[in-house]
Coordinates of C-alpha atoms in Angstrom, one line a residue:
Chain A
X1 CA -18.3 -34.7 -24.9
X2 CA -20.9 -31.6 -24.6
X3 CA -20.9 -28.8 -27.0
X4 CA -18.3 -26.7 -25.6
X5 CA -19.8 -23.5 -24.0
X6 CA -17.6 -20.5 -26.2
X7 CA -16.4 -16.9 -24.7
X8 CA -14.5 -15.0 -26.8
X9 CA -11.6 -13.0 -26.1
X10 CA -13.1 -9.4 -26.7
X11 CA -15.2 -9.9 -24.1
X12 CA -12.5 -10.9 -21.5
X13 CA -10.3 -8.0 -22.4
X14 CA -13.1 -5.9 -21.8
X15 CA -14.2 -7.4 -18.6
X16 CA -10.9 -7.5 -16.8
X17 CA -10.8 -3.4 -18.6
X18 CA -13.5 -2.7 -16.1
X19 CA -12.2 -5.2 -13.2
X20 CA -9.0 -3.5 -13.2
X21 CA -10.9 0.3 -13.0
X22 CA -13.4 -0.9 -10.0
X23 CA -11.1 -2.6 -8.0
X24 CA -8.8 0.6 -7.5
X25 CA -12.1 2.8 -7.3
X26 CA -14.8 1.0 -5.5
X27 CA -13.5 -0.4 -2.1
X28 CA -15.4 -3.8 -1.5
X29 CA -18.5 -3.4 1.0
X30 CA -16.4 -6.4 3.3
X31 CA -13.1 -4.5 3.8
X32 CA -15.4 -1.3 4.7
X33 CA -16.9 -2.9 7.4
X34 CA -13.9 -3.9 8.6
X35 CA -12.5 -0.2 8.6
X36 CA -15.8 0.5 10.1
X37 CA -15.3 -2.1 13.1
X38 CA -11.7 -0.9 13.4
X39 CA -13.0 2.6 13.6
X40 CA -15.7 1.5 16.9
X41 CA -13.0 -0.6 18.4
X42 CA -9.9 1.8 18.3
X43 CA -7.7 3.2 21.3
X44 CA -5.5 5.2 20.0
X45 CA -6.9 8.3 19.3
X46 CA -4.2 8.7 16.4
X47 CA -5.1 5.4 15.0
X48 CA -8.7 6.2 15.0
X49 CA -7.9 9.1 12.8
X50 CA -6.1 6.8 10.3
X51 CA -9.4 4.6 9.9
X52 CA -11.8 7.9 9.9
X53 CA -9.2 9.3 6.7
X54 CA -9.1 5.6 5.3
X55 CA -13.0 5.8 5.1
X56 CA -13.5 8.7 3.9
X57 CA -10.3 7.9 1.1
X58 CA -12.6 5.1 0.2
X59 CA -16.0 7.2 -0.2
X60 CA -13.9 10.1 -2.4
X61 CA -11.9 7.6 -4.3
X62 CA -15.7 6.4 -5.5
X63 CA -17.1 9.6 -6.2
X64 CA -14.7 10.5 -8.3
X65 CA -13.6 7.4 -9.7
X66 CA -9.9 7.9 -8.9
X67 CA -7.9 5.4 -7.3
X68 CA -7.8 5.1 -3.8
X69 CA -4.1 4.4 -3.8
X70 CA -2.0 5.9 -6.4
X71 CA 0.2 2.4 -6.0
X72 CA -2.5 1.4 -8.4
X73 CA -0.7 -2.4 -8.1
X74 CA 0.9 -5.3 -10.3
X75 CA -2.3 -6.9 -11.5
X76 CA -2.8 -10.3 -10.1
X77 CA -5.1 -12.8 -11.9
X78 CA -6.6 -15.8 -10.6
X79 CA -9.0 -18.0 -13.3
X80 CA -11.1 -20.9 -12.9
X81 CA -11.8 -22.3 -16.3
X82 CA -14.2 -25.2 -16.9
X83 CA -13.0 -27.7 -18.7
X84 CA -15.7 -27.3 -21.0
X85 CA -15.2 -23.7 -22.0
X86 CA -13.3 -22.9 -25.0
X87 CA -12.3 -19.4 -25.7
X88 CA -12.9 -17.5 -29.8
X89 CA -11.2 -15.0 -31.4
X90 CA -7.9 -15.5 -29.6
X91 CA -5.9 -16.5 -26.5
X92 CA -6.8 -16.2 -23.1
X93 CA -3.6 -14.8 -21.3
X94 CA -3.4 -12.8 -24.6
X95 CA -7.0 -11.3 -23.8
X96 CA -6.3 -11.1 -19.7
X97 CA -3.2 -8.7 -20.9
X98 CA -4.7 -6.5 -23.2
X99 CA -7.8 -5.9 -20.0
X100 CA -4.9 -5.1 -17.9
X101 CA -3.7 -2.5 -21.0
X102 CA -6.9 -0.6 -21.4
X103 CA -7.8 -0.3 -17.4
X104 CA -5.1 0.5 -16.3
X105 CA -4.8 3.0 -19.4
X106 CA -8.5 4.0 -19.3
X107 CA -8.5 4.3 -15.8
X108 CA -6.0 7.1 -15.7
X109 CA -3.9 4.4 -12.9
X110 CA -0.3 4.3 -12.7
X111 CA 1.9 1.7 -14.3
X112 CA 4.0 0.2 -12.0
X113 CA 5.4 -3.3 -14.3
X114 CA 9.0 -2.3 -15.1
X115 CA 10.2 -5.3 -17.8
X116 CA 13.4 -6.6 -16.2
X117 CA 14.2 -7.0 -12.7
X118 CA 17.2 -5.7 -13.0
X119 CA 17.3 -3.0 -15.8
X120 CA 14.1 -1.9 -14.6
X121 CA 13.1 -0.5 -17.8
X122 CA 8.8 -0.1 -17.1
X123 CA 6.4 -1.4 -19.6
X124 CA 4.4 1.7 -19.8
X125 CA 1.0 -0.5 -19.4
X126 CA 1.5 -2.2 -16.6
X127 CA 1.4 -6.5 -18.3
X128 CA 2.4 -8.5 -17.9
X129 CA -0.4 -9.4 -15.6
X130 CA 0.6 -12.7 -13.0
X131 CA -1.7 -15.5 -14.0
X132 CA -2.5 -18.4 -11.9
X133 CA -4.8 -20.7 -13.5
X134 CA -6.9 -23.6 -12.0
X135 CA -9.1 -26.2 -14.6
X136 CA -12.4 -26.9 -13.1
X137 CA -16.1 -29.1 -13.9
X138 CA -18.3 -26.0 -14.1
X139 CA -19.2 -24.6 -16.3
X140 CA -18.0 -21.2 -16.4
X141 CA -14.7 -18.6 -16.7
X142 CA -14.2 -16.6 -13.3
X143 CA -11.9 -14.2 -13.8
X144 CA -10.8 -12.5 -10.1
X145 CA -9.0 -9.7 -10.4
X146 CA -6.1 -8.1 -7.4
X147 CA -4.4 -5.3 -7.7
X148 CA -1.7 -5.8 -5.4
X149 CA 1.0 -3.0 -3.9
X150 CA 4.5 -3.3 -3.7
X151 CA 4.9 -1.4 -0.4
X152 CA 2.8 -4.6 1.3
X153 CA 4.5 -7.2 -1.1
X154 CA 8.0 -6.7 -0.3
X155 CA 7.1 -7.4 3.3
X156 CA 6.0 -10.9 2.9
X157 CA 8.2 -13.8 3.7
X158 CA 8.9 -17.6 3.2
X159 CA 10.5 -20.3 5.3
X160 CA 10.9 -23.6 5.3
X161 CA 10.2 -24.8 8.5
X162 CA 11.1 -28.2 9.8
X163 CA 8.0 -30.6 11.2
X164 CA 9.4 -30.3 14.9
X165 CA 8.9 -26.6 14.6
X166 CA 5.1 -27.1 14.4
X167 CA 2.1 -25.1 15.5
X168 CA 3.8 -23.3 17.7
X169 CA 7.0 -22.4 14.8
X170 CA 4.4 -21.1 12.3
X171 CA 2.7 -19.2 14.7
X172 CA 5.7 -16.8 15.6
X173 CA 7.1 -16.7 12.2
X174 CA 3.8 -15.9 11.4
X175 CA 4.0 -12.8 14.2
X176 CA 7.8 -12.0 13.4
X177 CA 7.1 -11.4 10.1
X178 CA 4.3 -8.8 10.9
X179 CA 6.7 -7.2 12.9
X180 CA 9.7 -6.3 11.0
X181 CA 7.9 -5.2 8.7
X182 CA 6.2 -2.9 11.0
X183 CA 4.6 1.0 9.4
X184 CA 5.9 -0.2 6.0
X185 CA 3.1 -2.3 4.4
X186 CA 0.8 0.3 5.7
X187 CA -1.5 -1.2 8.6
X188 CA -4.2 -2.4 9.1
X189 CA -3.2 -5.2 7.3
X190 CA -4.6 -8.2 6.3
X191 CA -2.5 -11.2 6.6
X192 CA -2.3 -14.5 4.0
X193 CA -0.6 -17.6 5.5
X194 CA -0.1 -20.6 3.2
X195 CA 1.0 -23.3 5.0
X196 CA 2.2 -26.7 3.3
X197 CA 2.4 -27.7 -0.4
X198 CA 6.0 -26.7 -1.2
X199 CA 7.9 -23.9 -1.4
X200 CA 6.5 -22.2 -4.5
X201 CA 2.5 -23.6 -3.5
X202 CA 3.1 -22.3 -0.3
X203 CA 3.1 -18.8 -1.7
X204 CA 0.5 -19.2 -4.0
X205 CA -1.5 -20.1 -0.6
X206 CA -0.7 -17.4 0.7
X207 CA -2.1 -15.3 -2.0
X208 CA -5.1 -17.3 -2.7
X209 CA -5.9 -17.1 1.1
X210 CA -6.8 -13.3 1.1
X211 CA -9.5 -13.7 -1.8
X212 CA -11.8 -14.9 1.0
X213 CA -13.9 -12.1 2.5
X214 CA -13.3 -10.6 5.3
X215 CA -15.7 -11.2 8.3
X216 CA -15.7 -14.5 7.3
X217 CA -14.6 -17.9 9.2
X218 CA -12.6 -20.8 7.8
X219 CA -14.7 -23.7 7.4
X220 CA -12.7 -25.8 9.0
X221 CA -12.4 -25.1 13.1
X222 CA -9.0 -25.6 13.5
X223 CA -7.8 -23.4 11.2
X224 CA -10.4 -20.8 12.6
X225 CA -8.9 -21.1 15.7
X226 CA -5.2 -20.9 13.9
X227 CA -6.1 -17.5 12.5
X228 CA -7.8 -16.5 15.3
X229 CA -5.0 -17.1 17.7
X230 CA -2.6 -15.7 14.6
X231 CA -4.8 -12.5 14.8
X232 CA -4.3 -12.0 18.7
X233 CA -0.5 -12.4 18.8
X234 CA -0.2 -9.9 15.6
X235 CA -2.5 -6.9 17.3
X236 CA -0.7 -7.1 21.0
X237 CA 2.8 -6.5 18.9
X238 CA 1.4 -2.7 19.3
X239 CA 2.4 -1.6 16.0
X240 CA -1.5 -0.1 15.0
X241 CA -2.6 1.7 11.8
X242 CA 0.5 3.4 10.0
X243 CA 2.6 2.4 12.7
X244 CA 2.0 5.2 14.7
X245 CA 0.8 3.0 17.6
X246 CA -2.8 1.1 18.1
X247 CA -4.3 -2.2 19.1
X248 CA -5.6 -3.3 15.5
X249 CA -2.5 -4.0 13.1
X250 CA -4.3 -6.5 10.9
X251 CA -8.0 -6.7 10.3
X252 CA -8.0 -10.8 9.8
X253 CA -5.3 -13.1 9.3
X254 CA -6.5 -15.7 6.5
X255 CA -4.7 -19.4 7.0
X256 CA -4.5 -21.9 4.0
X257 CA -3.5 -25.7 4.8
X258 CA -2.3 -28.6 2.4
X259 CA -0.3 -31.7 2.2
X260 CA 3.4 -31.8 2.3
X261 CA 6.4 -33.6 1.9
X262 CA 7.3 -36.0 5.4
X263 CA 10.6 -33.5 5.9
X264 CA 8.9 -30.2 5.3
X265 CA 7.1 -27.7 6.8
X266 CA 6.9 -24.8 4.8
X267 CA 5.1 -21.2 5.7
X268 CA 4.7 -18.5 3.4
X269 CA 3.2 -14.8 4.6
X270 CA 1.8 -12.4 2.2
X271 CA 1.0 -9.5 3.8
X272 CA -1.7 -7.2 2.0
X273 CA -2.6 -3.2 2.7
X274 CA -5.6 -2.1 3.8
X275 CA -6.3 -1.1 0.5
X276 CA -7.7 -4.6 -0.4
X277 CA -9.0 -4.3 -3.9
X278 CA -10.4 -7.6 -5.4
X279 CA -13.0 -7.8 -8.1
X280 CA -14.6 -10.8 -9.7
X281 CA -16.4 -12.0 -13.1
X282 CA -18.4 -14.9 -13.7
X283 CA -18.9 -15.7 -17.8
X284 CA -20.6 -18.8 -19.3
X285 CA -23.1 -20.6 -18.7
X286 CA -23.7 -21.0 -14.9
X287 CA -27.0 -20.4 -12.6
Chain B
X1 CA -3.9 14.5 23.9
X2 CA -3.0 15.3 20.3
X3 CA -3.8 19.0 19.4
X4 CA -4.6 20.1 15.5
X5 CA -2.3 22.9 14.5
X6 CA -2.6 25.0 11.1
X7 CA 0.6 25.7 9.6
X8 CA 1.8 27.8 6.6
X9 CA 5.2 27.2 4.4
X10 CA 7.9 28.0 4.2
X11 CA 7.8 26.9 7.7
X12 CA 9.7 29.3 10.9
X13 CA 11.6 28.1 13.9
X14 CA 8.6 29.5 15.5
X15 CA 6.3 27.1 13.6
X16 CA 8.5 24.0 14.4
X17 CA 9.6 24.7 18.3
X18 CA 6.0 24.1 19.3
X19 CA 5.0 20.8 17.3
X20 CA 5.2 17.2 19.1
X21 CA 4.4 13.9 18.3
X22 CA 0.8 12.7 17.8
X23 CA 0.0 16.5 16.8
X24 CA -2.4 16.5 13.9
X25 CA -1.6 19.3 11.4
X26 CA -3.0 20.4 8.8
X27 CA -0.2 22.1 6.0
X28 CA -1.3 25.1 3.9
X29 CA 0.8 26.6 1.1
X30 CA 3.8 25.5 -1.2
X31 CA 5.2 21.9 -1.0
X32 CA 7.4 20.3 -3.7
X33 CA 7.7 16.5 -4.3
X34 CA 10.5 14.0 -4.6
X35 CA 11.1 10.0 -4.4
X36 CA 14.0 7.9 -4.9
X37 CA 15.4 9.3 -8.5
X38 CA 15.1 12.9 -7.6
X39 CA 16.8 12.5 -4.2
X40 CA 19.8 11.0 -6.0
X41 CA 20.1 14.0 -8.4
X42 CA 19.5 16.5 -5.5
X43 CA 22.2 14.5 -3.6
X44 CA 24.5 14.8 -6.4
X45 CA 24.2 18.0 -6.9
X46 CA 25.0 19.1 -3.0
X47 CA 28.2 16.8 -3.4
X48 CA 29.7 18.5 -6.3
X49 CA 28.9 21.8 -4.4
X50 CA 26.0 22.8 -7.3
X51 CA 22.8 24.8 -6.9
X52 CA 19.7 22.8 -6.5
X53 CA 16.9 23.0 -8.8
X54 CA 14.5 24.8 -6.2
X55 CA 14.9 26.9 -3.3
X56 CA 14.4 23.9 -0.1
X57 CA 15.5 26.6 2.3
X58 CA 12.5 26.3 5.3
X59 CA 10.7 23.9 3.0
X60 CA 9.0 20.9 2.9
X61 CA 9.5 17.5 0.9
X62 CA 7.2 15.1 0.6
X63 CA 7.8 11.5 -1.1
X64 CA 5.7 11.0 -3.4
X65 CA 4.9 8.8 -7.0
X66 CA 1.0 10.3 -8.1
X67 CA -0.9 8.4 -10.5
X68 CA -1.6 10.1 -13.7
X69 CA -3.8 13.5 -13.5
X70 CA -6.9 13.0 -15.3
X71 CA -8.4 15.7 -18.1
X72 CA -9.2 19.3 -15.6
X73 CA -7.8 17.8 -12.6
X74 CA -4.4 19.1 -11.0
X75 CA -3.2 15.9 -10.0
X76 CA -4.2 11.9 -9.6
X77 CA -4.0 10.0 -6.1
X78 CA -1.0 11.3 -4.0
X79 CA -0.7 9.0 -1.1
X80 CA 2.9 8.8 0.7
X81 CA 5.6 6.3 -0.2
X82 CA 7.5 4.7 2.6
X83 CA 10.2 7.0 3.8
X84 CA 13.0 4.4 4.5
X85 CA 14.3 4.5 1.5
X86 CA 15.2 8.3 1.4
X87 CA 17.0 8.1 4.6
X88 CA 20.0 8.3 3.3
X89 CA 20.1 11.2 1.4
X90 CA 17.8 13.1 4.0
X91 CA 20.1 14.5 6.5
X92 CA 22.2 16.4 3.8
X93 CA 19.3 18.3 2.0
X94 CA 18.1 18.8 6.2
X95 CA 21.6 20.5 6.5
X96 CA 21.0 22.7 3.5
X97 CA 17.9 24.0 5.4
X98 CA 15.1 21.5 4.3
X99 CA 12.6 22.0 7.2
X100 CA 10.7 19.0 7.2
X101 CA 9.5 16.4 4.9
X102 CA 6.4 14.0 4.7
X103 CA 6.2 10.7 3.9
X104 CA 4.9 7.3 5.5
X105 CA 6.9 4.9 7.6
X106 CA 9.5 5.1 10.5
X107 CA 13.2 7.2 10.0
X108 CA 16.6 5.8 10.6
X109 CA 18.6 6.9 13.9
X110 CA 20.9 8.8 11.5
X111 CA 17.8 10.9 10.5
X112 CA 16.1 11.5 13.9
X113 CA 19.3 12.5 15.0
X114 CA 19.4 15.1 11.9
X115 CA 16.0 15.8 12.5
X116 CA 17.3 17.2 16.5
X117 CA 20.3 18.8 15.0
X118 CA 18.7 20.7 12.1
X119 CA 15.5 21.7 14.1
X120 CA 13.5 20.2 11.2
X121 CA 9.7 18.0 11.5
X122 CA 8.7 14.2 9.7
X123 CA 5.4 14.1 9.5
X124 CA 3.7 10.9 8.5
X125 CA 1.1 11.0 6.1
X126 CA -1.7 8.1 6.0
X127 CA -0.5 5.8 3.9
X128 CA -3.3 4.6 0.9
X129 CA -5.3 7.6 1.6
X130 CA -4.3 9.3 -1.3
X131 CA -7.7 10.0 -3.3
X132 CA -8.3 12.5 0.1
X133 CA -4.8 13.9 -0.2
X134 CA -5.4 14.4 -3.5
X135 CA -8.3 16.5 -2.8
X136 CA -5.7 18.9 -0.8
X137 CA -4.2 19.8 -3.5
X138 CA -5.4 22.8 -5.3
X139 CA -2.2 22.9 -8.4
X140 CA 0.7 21.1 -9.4
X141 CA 3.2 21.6 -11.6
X142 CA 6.8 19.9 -12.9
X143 CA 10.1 22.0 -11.1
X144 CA 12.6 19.6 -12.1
X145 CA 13.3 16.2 -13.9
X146 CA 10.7 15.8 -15.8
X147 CA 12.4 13.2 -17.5
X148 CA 11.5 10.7 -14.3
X149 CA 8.1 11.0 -15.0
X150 CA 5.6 10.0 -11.6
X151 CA 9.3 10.5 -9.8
X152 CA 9.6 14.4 -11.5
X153 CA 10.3 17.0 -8.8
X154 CA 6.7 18.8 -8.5
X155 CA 5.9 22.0 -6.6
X156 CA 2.3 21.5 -5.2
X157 CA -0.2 24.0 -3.9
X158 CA -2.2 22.5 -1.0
X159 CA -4.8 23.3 1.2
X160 CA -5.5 21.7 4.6
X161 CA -3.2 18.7 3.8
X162 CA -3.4 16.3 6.5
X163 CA -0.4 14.9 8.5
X164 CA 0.6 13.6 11.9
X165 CA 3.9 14.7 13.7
X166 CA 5.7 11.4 13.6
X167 CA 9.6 12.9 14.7
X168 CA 9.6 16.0 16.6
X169 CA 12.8 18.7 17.0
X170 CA 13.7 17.0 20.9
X171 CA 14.2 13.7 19.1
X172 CA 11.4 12.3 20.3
X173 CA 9.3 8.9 18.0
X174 CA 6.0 8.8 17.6
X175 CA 6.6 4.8 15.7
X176 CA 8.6 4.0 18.7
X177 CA 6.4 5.5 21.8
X178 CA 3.2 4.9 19.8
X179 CA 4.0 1.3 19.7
X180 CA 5.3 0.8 23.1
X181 CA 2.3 2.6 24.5
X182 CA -0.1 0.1 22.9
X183 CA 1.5 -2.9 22.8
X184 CA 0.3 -5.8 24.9
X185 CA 3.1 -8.5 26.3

């Protein structure tokens, strides 16, 4: 076995600390070109508005280092930890937590974790963070970071589809969800799709699918031409920035495919805000 | 063709007859704050036939949760929350002379239909544009409820706050006619 490659837990706190702060003031340069694009391609005069505000939102929310939406998000963690790393001077979701605790504290952003579902007492730092976690061979830690609203959350959607349903079934659940939810996950979207796995994988999917970058195609053709033809349906529904009424709802629809059972077919759609904020750090030993 | 319109609160019949949907505005002057915990309270204290904590007569509402305010700043970001959730409560405080609130997302029939009877605006504000509403406005301070924290009642001073009209006073839908105008069967 190789000398294990150490990171200690300071520096993690400290780096999702700053993740958490950039995300929510620094749009990413591939969601502004797709408000840009939106802003060319437009119809709706109103709509156009939306994206002119959204931009400049984006450009203030920099300057001053404020958020860019005061729904400052639950703070959604993906890592990839190589099976070589070993983390000092404490424990990993411990030091993920206590990042989330100074950003979002440091940061001035709101703290939107309440401890129970149902007492909804809030945790006043917004932990715990959600953690998904994936071993890998490399040689590194990669901490991504997602703040992720509630307002676009509690639009997304599950069902478990049966194999007859198909292309064809995932496509217009796909669509129907998009459309009851309508103004209130604030479009332009951008649309997750987790197709397979089971029910809980689905979701995860779903999630994992909007971490790509927008502008960018799947690498495998078929599901390019699933999201593309995802894409089409969504805009013709009408529905256009805010609601108000436009042909761009969602700026890309992002599909993510794996095995499944014989008997199931099972979609998940997590639908994300414009305000797509998703920061990532790389520590270890990598080129 | 949407026309931009600068309005003044407390806000007139006047001010109101002559706004439709898809009409940019641009709100100057006194506007107080309130989400889901405040609306309750308000609610509550219409039903038992109690004053209110502020004057809403010819005001405006608008639902909102800021982030915290940094050091010399009067208020953090201040984007809209969706509006659903307040339809409930909305057409009594409209009947007590609330003259329009601001918010993001469609209404329920129950409050267009209030909206008509009470000659009273929605506007929608954009929604996750709330470092350049913040920028609008010029104070802030606590009215009521403090106690709710991000959901305390606040009066705000703006300036040039930008909003759409989304529900006009003939009961006309800007989320409904928007939509059908651009949607492609």
């Amino acid at each position: 076995m190789a000398t294990p490659t150490r990171i200690s837990a300071s520096e993690i706190t400290e780096k999702v600390s700053h993740l958490c702060m950039d995300a929510n003031f620094n749009l990413n340069e591939d969601v502004l070109d797709a408000l840009r694009d939106s802003y060319e391609e437009e119809g709706s005069p109103v709509a156009k508005e939306v994206f002119a505000e959204l931009l400049e939102n984006a450009k203030i929310a920099r300057e001053c280092q404020m958020p860019m939406c005061q729904d400052t998000g639950v703070a959604v963690v993906f890592v990839e930890i190589g099976e070589n790393i070993e983390i000092v001077g404490g424990r990993l979701y411990d030091a993920i937590n206590e990042g989330v605790r100074e950003g979002y504290k440091k940061g001035f952003l709101r703290k939107s974790m309440v401890k129970d579902p149902l007492n909804r007492i809030n945790t006043g730092d917004n932990t715990p963070a959600i953690i998904h976690t994936e071993f890998t061979s490399e040689n590194y830690l990669k901490i991504t970071f997602m703040a992720k609203g509630g307002g676009c959350e509690n639009m997304s959607r599950l069902a478990m589809l049966t194999p007859a349903d198909g292309k064809a079934g995932v496509i217009n659940f796909v669509v129907e969800t998009v459309k009851i939810a309508r103004a209130n996950p604030c479009p332009p979207i951008i649309v997750g799709v987790g197709i397979g796995g089971t029910f809980d994988y689905a979701a995860l999917l779903a999630k994992k699918s909007l971490l790509r970058p927008l502008g960018t195609k799947h690498a495998d053709p078929d599901t390019a031409d699933l999201e593309k033809e995802m894409l089409e349906r969504i805009n013709n529904s009408g529905i256009g920035a805010q609601g108000l009424g436009g042909w761009i709802t969602a700026m890309a629809v992002h599909v993510e495919r794996y095995p499944c059972h014989i008997a199931s077919l099972p979609v998940a759609v997590n639908i994300e805000c414009h305000a797509h904020r998703v920061k990532t750090v790389v520590l270890g030993n990598f080129q | 063709m949407s026309n931009l319109i600068h309005l003044r609160t407390p806000l007139t019949d006047n001010d109101v007859v002559n706004l439709r949907i898809g009409d940019r505005v641009l709100v100057s002057g006194i506007i107080y704050t309130a989400r889901d915990a405040a609306h309750k309270r308000l609610v509550e204290l219409i039903d038992a036939g109690k004053e209110l904590p502020f004057d809403i007569l010819d005001q405006i509402i608008y639902y909102v949760g800021p982030s915290p305010a940094r050091p010399g700043r009067p208020i953090g970001s201040c984007g809209p929350t969706t509006s659903y959730r307040m339809d409930v409560y909305t057409p009594k405080l409209l009947a007590k002379g609330l003259k329009a609130t601001i918010g993001k997302g469609n209404r329920s029939e129950a409050v267009i239909e209030a909206l008509k009877q009470h000659k009273a605006i929605y506007f929608a504000a954009t929604g996750g544009a709330a470092a350049l509403l913040a920028n609008a406005v010029k104070k802030a301070e606590i009215v009521a409820y403090e106690d709710l924290g991000a959901e305390a009642i606040m009066r705000l001073e703006v300036e040039d706050f930008p909003v759409v009209v989304a529900n006009d006073i003939y009961g006309n839908d800007l989320f409904r006619e928007g939509v059908a105008k651009y949607e492609r069967k």
